[in-house]
CSV table of C-alpha atoms in Angstrom, one decimal:
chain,number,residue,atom,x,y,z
U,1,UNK,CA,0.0,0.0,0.0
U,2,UNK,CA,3.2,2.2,0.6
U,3,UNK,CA,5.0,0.7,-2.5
U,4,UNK,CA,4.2,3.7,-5.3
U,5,UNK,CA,5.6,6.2,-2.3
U,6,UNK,CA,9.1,4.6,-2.1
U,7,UNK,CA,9.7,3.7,-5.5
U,8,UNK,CA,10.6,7.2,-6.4
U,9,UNK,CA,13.7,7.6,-7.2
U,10,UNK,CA,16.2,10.2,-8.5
U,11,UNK,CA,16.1,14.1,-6.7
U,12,UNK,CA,13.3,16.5,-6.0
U,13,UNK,CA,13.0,20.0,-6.9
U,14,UNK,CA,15.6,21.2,-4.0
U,15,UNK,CA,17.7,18.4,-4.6
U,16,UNK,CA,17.0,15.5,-1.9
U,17,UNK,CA,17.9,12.3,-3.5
U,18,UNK,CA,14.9,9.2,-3.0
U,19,UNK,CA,15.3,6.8,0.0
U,20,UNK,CA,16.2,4.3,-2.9
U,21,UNK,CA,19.6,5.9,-2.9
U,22,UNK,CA,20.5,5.0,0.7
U,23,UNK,CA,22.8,7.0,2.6
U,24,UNK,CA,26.1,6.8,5.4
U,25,UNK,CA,25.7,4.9,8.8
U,26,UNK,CA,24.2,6.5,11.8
U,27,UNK,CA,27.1,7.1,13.2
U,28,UNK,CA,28.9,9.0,10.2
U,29,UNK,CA,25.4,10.5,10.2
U,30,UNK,CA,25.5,12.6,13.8
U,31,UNK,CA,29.2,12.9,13.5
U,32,UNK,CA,28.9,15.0,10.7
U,33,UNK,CA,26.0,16.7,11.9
U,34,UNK,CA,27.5,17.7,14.8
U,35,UNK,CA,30.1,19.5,12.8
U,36,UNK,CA,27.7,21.3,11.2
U,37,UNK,CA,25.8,23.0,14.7
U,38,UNK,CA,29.2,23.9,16.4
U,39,UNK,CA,29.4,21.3,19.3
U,40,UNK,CA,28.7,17.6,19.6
U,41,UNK,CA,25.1,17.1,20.9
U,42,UNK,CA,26.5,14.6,23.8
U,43,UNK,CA,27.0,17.5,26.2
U,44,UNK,CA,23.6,18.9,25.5
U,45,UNK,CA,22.6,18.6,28.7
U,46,UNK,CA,26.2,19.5,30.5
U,47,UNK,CA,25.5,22.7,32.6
U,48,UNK,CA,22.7,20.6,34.5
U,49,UNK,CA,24.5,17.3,34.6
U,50,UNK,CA,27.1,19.0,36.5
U,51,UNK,CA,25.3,21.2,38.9
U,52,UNK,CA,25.3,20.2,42.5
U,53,UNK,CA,21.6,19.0,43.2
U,54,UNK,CA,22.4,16.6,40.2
U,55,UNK,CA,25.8,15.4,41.4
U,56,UNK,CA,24.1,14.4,45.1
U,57,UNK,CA,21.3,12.9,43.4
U,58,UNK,CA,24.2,10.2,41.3
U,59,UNK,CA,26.1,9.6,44.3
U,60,UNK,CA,22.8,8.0,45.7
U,61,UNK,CA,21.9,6.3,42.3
U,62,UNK,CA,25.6,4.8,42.7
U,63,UNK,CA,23.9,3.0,45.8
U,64,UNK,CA,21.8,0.7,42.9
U,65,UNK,CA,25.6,-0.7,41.5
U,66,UNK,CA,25.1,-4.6,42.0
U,67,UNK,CA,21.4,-4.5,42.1
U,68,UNK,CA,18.8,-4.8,38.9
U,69,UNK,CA,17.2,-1.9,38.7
U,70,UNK,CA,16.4,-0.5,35.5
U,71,UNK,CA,17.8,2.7,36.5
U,72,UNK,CA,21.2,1.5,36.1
U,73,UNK,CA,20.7,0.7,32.6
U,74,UNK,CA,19.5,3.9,31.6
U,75,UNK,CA,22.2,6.0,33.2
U,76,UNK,CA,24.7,3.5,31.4
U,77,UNK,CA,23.0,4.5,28.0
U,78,UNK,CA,23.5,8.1,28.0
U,79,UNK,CA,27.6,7.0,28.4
U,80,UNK,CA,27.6,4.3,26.3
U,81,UNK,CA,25.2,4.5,23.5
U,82,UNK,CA,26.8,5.8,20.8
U,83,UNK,CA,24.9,3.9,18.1
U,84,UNK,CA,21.2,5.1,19.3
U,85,UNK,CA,22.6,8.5,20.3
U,86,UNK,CA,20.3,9.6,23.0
U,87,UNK,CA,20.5,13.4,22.0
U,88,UNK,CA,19.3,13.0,18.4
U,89,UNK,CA,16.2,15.1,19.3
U,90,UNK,CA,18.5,18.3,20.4
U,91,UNK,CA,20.2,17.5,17.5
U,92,UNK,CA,17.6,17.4,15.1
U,93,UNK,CA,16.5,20.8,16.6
U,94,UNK,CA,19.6,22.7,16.3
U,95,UNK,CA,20.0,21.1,12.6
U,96,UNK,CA,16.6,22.2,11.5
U,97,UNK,CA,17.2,26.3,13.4
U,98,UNK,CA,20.4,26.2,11.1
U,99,UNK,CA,18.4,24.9,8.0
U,100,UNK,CA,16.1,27.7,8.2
U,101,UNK,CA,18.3,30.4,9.1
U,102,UNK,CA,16.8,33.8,10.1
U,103,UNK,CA,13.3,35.1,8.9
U,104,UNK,CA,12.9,38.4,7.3
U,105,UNK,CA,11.9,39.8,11.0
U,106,UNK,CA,14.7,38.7,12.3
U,107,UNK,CA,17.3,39.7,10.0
U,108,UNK,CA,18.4,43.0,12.5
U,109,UNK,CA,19.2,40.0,15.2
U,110,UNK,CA,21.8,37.9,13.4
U,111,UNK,CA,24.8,39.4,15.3
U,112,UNK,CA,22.6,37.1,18.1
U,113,UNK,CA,23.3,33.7,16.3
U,114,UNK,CA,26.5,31.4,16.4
U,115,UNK,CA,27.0,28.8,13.8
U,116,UNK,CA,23.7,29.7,12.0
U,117,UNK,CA,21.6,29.3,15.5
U,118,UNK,CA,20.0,31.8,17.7
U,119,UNK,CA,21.0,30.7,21.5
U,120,UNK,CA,17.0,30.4,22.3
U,121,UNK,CA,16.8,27.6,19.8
U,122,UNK,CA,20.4,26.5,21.7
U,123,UNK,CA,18.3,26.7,24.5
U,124,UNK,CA,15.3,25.3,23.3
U,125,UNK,CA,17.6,21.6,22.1
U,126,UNK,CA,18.7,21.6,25.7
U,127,UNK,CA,15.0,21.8,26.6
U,128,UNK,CA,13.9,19.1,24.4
U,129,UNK,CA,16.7,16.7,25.6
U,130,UNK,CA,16.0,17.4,29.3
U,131,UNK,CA,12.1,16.4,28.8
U,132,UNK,CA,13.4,13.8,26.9
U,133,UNK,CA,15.9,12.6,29.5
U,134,UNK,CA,13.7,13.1,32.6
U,135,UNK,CA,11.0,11.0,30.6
U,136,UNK,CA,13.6,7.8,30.2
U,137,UNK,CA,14.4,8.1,33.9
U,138,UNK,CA,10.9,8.0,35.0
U,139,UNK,CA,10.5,4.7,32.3
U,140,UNK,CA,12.7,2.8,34.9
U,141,UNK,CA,10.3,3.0,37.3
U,142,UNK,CA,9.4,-1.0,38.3
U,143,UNK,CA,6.0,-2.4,39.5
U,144,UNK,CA,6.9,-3.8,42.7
U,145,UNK,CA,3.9,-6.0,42.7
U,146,UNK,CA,5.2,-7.6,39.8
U,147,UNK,CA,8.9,-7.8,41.1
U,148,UNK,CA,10.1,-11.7,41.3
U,149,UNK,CA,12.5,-13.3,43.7
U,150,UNK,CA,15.3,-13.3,40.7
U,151,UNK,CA,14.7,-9.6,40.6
U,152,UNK,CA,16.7,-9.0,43.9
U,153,UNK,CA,15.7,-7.2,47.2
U,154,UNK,CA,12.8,-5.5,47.6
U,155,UNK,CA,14.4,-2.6,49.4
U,156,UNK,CA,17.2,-2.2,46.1
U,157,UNK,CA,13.7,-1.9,44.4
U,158,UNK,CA,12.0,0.6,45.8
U,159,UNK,CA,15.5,2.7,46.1
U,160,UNK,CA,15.7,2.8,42.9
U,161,UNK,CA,12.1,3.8,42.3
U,162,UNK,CA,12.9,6.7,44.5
U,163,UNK,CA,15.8,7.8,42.6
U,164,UNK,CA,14.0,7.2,39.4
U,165,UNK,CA,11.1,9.4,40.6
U,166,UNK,CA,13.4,12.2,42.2
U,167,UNK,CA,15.8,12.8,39.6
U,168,UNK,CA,13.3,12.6,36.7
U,169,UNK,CA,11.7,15.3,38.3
U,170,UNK,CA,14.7,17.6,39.2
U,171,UNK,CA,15.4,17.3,34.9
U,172,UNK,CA,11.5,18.2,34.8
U,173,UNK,CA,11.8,20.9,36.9
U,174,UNK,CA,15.1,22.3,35.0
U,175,UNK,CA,13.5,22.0,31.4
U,176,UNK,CA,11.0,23.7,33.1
U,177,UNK,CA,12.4,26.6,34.5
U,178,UNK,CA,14.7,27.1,31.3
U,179,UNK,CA,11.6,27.2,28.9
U,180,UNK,CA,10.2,30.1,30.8
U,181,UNK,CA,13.0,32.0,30.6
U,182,UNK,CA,12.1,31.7,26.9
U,183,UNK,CA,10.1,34.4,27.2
U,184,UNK,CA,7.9,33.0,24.7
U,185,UNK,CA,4.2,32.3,25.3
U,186,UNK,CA,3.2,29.9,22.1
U,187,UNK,CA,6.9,28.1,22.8
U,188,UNK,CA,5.5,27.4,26.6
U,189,UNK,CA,2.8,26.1,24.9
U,190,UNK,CA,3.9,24.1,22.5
U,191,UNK,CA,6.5,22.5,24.4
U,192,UNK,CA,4.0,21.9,27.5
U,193,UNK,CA,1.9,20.4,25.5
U,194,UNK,CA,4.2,17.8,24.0
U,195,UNK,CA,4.8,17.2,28.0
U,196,UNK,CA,1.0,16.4,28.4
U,197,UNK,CA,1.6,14.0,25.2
U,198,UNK,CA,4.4,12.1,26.8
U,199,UNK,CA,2.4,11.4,29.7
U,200,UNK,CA,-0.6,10.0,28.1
U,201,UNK,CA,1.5,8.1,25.1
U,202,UNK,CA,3.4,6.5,28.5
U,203,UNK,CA,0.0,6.3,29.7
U,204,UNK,CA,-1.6,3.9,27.0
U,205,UNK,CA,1.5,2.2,26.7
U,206,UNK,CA,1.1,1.0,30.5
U,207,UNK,CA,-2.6,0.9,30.6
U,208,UNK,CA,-3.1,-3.1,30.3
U,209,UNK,CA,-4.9,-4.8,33.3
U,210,UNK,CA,-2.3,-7.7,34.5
U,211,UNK,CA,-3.7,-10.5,33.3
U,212,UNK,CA,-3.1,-9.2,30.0
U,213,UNK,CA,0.7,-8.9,30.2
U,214,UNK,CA,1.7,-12.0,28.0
U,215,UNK,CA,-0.6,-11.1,25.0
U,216,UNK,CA,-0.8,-8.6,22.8
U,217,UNK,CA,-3.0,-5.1,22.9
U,218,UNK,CA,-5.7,-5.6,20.1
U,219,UNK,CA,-4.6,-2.3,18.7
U,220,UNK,CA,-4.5,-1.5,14.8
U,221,UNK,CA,-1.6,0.2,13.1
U,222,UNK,CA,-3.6,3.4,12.9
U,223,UNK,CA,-4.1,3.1,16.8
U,224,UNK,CA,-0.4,2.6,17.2
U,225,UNK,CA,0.5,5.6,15.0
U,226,UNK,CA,-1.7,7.8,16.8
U,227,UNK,CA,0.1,6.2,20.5
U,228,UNK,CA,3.7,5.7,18.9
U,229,UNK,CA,2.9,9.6,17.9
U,230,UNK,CA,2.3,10.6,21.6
U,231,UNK,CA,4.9,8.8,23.3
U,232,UNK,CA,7.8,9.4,20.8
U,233,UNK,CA,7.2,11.8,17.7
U,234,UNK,CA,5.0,14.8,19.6
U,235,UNK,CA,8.2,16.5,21.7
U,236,UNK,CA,10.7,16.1,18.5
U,237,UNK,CA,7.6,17.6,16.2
U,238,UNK,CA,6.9,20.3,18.6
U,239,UNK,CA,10.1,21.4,19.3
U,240,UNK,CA,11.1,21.9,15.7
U,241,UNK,CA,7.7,23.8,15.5
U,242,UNK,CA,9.5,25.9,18.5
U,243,UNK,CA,12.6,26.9,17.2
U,244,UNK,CA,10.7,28.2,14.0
U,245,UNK,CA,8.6,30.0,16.6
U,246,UNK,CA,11.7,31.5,18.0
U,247,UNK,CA,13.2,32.7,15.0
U,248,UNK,CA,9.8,34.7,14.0
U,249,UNK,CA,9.4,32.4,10.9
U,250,UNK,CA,5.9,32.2,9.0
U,251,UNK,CA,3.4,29.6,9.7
U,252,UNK,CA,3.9,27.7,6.6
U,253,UNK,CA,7.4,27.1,7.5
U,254,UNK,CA,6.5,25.7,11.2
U,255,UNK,CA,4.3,23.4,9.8
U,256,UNK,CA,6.9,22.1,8.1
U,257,UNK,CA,9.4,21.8,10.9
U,258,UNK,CA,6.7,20.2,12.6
U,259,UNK,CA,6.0,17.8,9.6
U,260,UNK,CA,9.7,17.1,9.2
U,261,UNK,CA,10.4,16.1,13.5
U,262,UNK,CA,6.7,14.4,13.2
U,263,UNK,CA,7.7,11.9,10.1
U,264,UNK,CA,11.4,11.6,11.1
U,265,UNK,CA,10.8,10.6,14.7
U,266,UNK,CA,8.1,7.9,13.2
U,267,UNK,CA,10.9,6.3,11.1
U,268,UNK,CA,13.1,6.3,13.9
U,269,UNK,CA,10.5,4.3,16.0
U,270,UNK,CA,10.0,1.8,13.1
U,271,UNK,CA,13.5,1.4,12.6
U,272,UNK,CA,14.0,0.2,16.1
U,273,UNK,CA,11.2,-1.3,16.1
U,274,UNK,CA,12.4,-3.5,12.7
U,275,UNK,CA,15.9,-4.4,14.4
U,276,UNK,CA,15.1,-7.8,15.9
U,277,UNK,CA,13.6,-8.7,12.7
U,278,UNK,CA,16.1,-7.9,9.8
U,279,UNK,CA,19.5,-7.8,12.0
U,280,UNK,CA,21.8,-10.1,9.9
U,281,UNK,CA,23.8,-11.2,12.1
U,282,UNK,CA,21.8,-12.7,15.5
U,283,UNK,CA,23.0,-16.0,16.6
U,284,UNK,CA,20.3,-15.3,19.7
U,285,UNK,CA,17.2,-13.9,19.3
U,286,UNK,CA,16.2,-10.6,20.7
U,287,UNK,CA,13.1,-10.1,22.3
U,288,UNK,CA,10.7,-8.0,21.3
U,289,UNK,CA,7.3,-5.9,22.1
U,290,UNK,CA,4.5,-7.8,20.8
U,291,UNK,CA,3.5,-4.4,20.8
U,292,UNK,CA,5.6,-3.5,18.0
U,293,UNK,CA,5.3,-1.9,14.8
U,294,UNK,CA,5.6,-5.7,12.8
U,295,UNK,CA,3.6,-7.5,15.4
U,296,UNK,CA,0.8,-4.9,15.2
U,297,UNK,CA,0.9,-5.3,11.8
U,298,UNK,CA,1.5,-8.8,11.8
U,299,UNK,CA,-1.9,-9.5,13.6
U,300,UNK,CA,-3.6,-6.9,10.9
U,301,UNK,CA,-3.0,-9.3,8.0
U,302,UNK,CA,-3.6,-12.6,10.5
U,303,UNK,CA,-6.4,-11.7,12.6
U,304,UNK,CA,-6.5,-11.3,15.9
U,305,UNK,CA,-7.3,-14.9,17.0
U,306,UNK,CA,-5.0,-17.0,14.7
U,307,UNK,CA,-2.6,-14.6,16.3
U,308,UNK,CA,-3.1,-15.0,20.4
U,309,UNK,CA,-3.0,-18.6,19.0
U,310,UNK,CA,0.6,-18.2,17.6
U,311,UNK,CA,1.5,-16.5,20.8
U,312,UNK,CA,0.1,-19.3,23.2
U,313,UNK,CA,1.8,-22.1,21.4
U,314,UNK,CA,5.1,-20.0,21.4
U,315,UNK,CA,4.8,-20.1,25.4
U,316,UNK,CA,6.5,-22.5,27.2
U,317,UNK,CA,6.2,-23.5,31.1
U,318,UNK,CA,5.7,-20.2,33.7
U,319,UNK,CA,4.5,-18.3,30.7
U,320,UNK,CA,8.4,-18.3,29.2
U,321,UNK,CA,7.9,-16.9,25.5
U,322,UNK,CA,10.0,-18.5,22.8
U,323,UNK,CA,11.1,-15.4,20.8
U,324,UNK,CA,12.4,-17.2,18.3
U,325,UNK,CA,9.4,-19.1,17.3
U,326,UNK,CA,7.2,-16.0,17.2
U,327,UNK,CA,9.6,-14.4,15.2
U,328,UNK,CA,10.1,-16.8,12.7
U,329,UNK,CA,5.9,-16.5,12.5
U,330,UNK,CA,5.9,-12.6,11.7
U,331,UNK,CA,8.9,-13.1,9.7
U,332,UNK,CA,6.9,-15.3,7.6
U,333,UNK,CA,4.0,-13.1,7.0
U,334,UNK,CA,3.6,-9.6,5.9
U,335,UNK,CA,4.2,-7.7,9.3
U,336,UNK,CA,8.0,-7.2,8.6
U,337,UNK,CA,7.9,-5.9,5.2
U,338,UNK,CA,4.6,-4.0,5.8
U,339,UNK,CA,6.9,-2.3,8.8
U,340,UNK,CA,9.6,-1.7,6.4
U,341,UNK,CA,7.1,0.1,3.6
U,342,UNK,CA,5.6,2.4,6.6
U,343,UNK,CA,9.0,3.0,7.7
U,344,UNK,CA,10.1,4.7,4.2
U,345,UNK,CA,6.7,5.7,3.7
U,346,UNK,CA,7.1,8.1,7.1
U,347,UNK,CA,11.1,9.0,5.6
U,348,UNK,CA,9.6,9.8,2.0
U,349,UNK,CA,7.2,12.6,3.9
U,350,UNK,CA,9.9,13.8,6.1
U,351,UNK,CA,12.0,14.3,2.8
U,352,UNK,CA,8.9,16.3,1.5
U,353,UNK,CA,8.6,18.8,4.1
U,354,UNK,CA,12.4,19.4,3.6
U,355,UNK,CA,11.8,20.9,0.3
U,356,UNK,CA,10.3,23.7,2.1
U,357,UNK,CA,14.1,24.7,3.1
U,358,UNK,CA,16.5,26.1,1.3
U,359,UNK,CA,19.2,23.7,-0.2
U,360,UNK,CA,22.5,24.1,2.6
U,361,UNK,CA,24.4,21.7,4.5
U,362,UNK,CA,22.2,21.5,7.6
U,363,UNK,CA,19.2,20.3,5.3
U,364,UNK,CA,21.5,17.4,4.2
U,365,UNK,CA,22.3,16.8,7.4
U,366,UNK,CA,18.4,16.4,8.0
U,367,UNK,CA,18.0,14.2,5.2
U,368,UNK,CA,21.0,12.1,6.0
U,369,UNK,CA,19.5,11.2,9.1
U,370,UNK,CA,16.7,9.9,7.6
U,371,UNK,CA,18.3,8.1,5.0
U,372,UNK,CA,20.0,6.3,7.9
U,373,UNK,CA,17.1,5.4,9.9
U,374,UNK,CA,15.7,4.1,7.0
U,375,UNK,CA,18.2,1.7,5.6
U,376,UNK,CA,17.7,-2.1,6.4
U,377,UNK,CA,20.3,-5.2,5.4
């Protein structure tokens, strides 16, 4: 159904090549973007990382080394993976600033802007990542009435819960207090209302009663665009939206910022979604959602009962899911290619709204990073 859409081939009016063409590697991807902002995106954060409340806060989440808290895997992500690059949304924000330069209302305020970028969209990246990051910490919250005896002490548990819950609020509280020194009233409101998306995307995402847990949400692909587009794609959309805002540009063009951080973000999602599917080399199976993007879609061409069936004879004793066999099942239908089509079909908009800027390096930059989250083996 997305075929005719990724077919195209050859360069637009402004010059963007089709996804056909493919592109660099992620991380040749952000490295060169990086270049092109002025700093690398992996100190976004920096000047609240290192104040003091922060700094007392880590010395207690060191308390959690030895344990299995979730926590500890999220703080060990924002050191050690490079691959995903946690700050891609501040990125993306800066990138997009740059691509559109200055509007005609603005043009008496360029001695205000360093490498392209006015410092309130500077600001505005740090925002975005802040609400980003205080929304990852607060995802390593556990259920402690679903904790098992494997999972260690209860008391390591709820520790880390505390910390979880403290210090996603202090980066809350931060993004916070930086947004209103915007001084901008639609910026506040844009921005809080991408907040009031995270929290009911997370919501929906968490919303199944317990016995539930080992199926599936009977959700269809539409559903789980409009969810996936709360929980991941609003604050990225939003906060391109933003930094148009900020530099006084017309609506047409935020629209298209909007368009651009909306599509882009949904690639990303199906990408990562697509990984345990089409990774060539996996000598053990990951697992995976059943809530994902190729099981959603999966179940779609199925139907919903020959699917719980799939998933019940792919469970073993104590309700231990054989990955691999599932799998091998969506593998074998439509789900993975289907993904693969909406993936592209999400890039090929995200390309479109691009045309909207004018041809310069940061656009590439843009549309590199779109080619790369929409490359498969």
């Amino acid at each position: 159904m997305w075929g005719a859409l990724l077919r195209r081939g050859g360069r637009g009016a402004g010059g963007l090549r089709g996804l056909a063409s493919g592109g660099p590697p992620w991380s040749q991807v952000v490295s060169e973007a990086e270049k092109i902002v002025g700093y690398p995106t992996s100190f976004m954060s920096l000047r609240c990382l290192l104040s003091d409340e922060l700094s007392n806060i880590a010395m207690q989440v060191r308390k959690l080394v030895g344990t299995k808290h979730p926590l500890l895997d999220t703080a060990r992500g924002f050191v050690y993976d490079s691959r995903n690059n946690l700050q891609m949304r501040g990125l993306v924000v800066l990138l997009i600033s740059k691509a559109a330069g200055p509007s005609t209302e603005e043009l008496s305020f360029q001695h205000n802007m360093v490498s392209g970028i006015y410092s309130s969209q500077r600001s505005l990246a740090e925002i975005t990542e802040l609400i980003h990051t205080a929304f990852l910490v607060h995802r390593g919250i556990v259920n402690i009435g679903e904790l098992k005896s494997c999972d260690g002490p209860l008391k390591d548990m709820q520790f880390g819960n505390k910390m979880a819950v403290l210090s996603g609020d202090f980066l809350l509280a931060n993004a916070c207090t930086s947004l209103a020194q915007l001084q901008n009233t639609k910026v506040v409101e844009l921005i809080s209302s991408a907040i009031g998306d995270l929290v009911q995307g997370i919501y929906y995402e968490n919303s199944k009663s317990p016995e539930e847990n080992c199926l599936t949400d009977d959700i269809s692909i539409s559903t789980w665009k409009e969810q996936v587009f709360l929980s991941h794609s609003a604050l990225l959309a939003k906060s391109c939206q933003a930094a148009m805002e900020l530099a006084k540009h017309s609506a047409e063009i935020q629209d298209m910022a909007f368009q651009y951080g909306k599509h882009m973000s949904m690639s990303h999602k199906l990408h990562s979604d697509l990984q345990p599917f089409v990774k060539e080399s996996s000598s053990d199976t990951m697992a995976f959602s059943l809530n994902s993007a190729p099981a959603v879609l999966h179940q779609e061409f199925l139907g919903r009962e020959a699917w719980i069936k799939q998933i019940r004879e792919a469970q073993g004793r104590g309700n231990i899911m054989d990955y691999k066999k599932l799998q091998e099942a969506i593998k074998a239908g439509k789900g993975v290619t289907s993904a693969i089509d909406l993936c592209r079909c999400h890039g090929n908009s995200a390309l479109a709204a691009l045309e909207s800027f004018p041809p310069s390096e940061a656009r590439a930059a843009l549309a590199n990073i779109v080619y790369a989250v929409t490359r498969f083996p």
